[in-house]
Amino acid sequence: MALSLYFLVLFLHLIPSVICQVKEFVSIDCGGTSNYTDPSTGLAWVSDTGFIRHGKAVDIKNPNGDSPQYQRRRDFPADRNKYCYTLSTTERRRYLVRATFQYGNSVSGDPYPKFQLYLDATMWSTITVLDASRVYVEEMIIRATSTAIDVCLCCATTGSPFISTLELRPLNLSLYATDYEDSFYLAVGVRVNFGALSKDPIRYPDDPYDRIWESDLDKRQNFLVGVAPGTESISTSKNIKITREFPPIKVMQTAVVGTQGRLSYRLTLEGFPANARAYAYFAEIEDLGTNETRKFIMQQPLVPGYNNVIVNIAENANGSYTLYEPSYMNVSLDFVLSFSFVKTRDSTRGPLLNAIEISKYVQIIPKTQSNDVMTLDAFHSMPPGSDWIHEEGDPCIPTQWEWITCSSSTPPRITKLALSEKYLTGKIPDKLKHLDGLTELWLDGNSLTGSIPDISNLLNLTIVHLENNRLTGPIPSYLGDLPSLRELYVQNNSLSGEIPSTLLTGNLVFNYDGNPELIQGVQHKKNFKLIVGTSVGVFVVFVVFILGSLLLLCNLWNMPAQEKSNDKCNSLHTISKPSTSYSLVHGGSLMVEGPDVAYYITLPDLEEATHNFSRKIGKGSFGPVYYGKMKDGKEVAVKILADASSHGNQQFINEVALLSRIHHRNLVPLVGYCEEAHQHILVYEYMHNGSLQDYIHDSVDQKHLDWLSRLSIAEDAAKGLEYLHTGCNPSIIHRDVKTSNILLDINMRAKVSDFGLSRQADDNLTHVSSVACGTVGYLDPEYYANQQLTEKSDVYSFGVVLLELISGRKPVSVEEYGAEWHIIHWARSLIRKGDVMSILDPSLAGDIKIESLWRIAEVAILSVEPHGGCRPKMQDIVLAIQDAIKIEMERQRNYTRCSRSRTRQSPHISLPSNSLETDISNFSGGCTVPSAR
Ligand SMILES: *[C@@H]1O[C@H](CO)[C@@H](O)[C@H](O)[C@H]1NC(C)=O
């Protein structure tokens, strides 16, 4: 019953999303003759006849398998042209573009083709067919820069270019967002499903984005060799909670495990060495016993800073059957990638791996200047148009259109237009004036009519051929002023009026024969005309000026209104559509998001959730924080970033993309974000128990934390910081670690907040902003002195937090510490004297084992060493805290045993500090063996 209900829910979620997604998919069967639905995937394929007018469809003899897409291919001539498919896109949306190539058996015995594939002006791949029966797949993940992309084939070195399928799959949310997407595409290298149940890849409908997940059983390609002994496949049918990059559940339900403690693979990465984005997908899919652990490290490749990072999937993912996806956003990899995971000594189970995905960064090559392209389009659409060659794709890259010449600059400019004798009719397009890189204009021998258009700003023109057309009207006088003009041909037209005298100076070749109505100017008549012309001209300029200022005024008037009417937070819509986690399907687009994905929240929704920002619950490092309750009942903390103007929207969006990728049970999760012209807002999960600061310094509420609770809070917070330092790439330095940034959830588990935002200060790290980056009392003096920020600055601040936890005192106070004013000086001098009990919070006295206290005191004092190099790493701190916890738990076990025979002393009674030591030793004398250290 429960199961069928579950399927029903799943079903209801899938149906509308499947339909929406499929509607947005473009699946082109190149060379195909009809439109059809592929029964195996349910995808609708269309023939490419509506997309391309070149090439010929070729039947493939004995195609491999019976996929309808691979019954035919489209071949293109092996000439100097490129052949392009143009696909419509939404600007700034991310897409997966996939081209596949299956040559099939060649009848003619021609050599197998080798040619190039381009995406716009960017070289995508060289297609080299070595095996006619293999389907070669190329995938690129892009963020569309305009309303269309061109996929082009060209430059065959053997055989002729061909293509089998072309597919466009829109992506949602921040899927595949990278910090580099303005300048780099992502070419998918490998995407492997480990522990696969069959050799077939997993794709749509299992993957709603139709990514292809290769099976690790598919040994066709030269990949996945060097498999470690003891590698076994496992699978589960349980649901897996997935988020972020959304690997399909079916992929996550299978995995390989290294039963002998090791997993290793070697595979080849086409197109490498390169810089890559690499993801590993993990989910614990075995039910481990309570005493069992699965911990491992990556031994290979040696990525600096990652050799000691211990993966503990269930812990990192905050539970079994939940996705954990560590990634390297920019790692340099070779053609051959060997990788291995090795279990740690204290782990009971060997490593596990569900899937990997590695993509290479491909630098985007700028397309020809858009003004130039627009002008060429105007020529393209001149009647009769189709009489001369129609070419596709970028005019200049990788090969130039036949009728133009391009500069070699970046981006390229059009320098020559060669349209002599192309049977053009109609007027010369006015847009010609935008081609300001033009040096040669050849429009002779057509049937062009109308007057010579304004080309006064084409200052580089040297040669102009307009002869043998039917042009009318005057010869513009500015032609004589074009600085580079050397040759001007206008003969055999119907031009009229006076010939400008500046053209007759003999400085340039000028042919105006065969225009019967042209007259050479008479001096005095010309002067008269000039005067009239000038005064008329002045009047016109005046009127234009007045009109212009009126228009400008109106525009200013309208501007705020326009901005207001704009959909709020408009600029973000293009990145990820607004959605809420309580409606899985929103606005017709698929949202497979789980509760921990940052999504876009509109300002009105936030105003409603927070009752117009009425309940302020705190002030974070970057601005005020308000309590809110979303429509679905989720409680949130809404943080308004002060000073939104100092970082641009793009930067904010990058931050959000970064933050929503950072997930750890000890970090406060980002729920969503909002961005408006002057406000940047982040929405976090609400932490019911407030901050650690409230607990240890708020004397009003008398909240009490015993030693073990303090230790476990310290452990949680330290793990969160450790993750920021070592689990993120690039590593993140918090910069503002303090008790008010350590929050406690409903179960009193600690989570670190306000991380990641600190990156925003990077750009203009002035003296002022750097001071603002820390809080007095927690600020690393070394960082303060030389502005060198390292992880050790966080360690320093965390040392202060530990001292607060021990003592229950504030970090800075003249009353408490006198001239020393700082907790560190006070604590250090006492600890040096061996008097650790004197720094202990009086409310803890009598309820603590001194060894456990010493362990924490030691590591705290080391953490606040003046020199960063002497301070421990967060990992060491975590170990010390865990030690202290072990010692304390032991004491409590003994204590329980022993307390049966005596009345338990209340731990809440505060004792005068001078009587502490005697009390403790008296007390422990009966139960445990005290030892000073
Ligand atoms: C990756 O890192 C390298 C070396 O640090 C750098 O040159 C490159 O620009 C970075 N980004 C990409 C996308 O390659």
Short mmCIF file of C-alpha atoms and ligand atoms in Angstrom, two decimals, residues 180 184 275 330 361, ligand 1:
data_model
loop_
_atom_site.label_atom_id
_atom_site.label_comp_id
_atom_site.label_asym_id
_atom_site.label_seq_id
_atom_site.Cartn_x
_atom_site.Cartn_y
_atom_site.Cartn_z
CA TYR A 180 34.00 30.48 -15.89
CA PHE A 184 34.37 28.71 -21.31
CA ASN A 275 41.49 22.02 -17.33
CA ASN A 330 39.05 23.51 -12.04
CA TYR A 361 36.79 23.71 -20.26
C1 LIG B 1 41.86 26.96 -14.15
O1 LIG B 1 43.11 27.08 -13.52
C2 LIG B 1 44.17 27.43 -14.41
C3 LIG B 1 45.47 27.39 -13.64
O2 LIG B 1 45.34 27.89 -12.37
C4 LIG B 1 43.88 28.78 -15.04
O3 LIG B 1 44.90 29.13 -15.94
C5 LIG B 1 42.55 28.71 -15.78
O4 LIG B 1 42.21 29.95 -16.33
C6 LIG B 1 41.47 28.26 -14.82
N1 LIG B 1 40.17 28.20 -15.44
C7 LIG B 1 39.83 27.48 -16.50
C8 LIG B 1 38.42 27.53 -16.89
O5 LIG B 1 40.60 26.82 -17.12
#
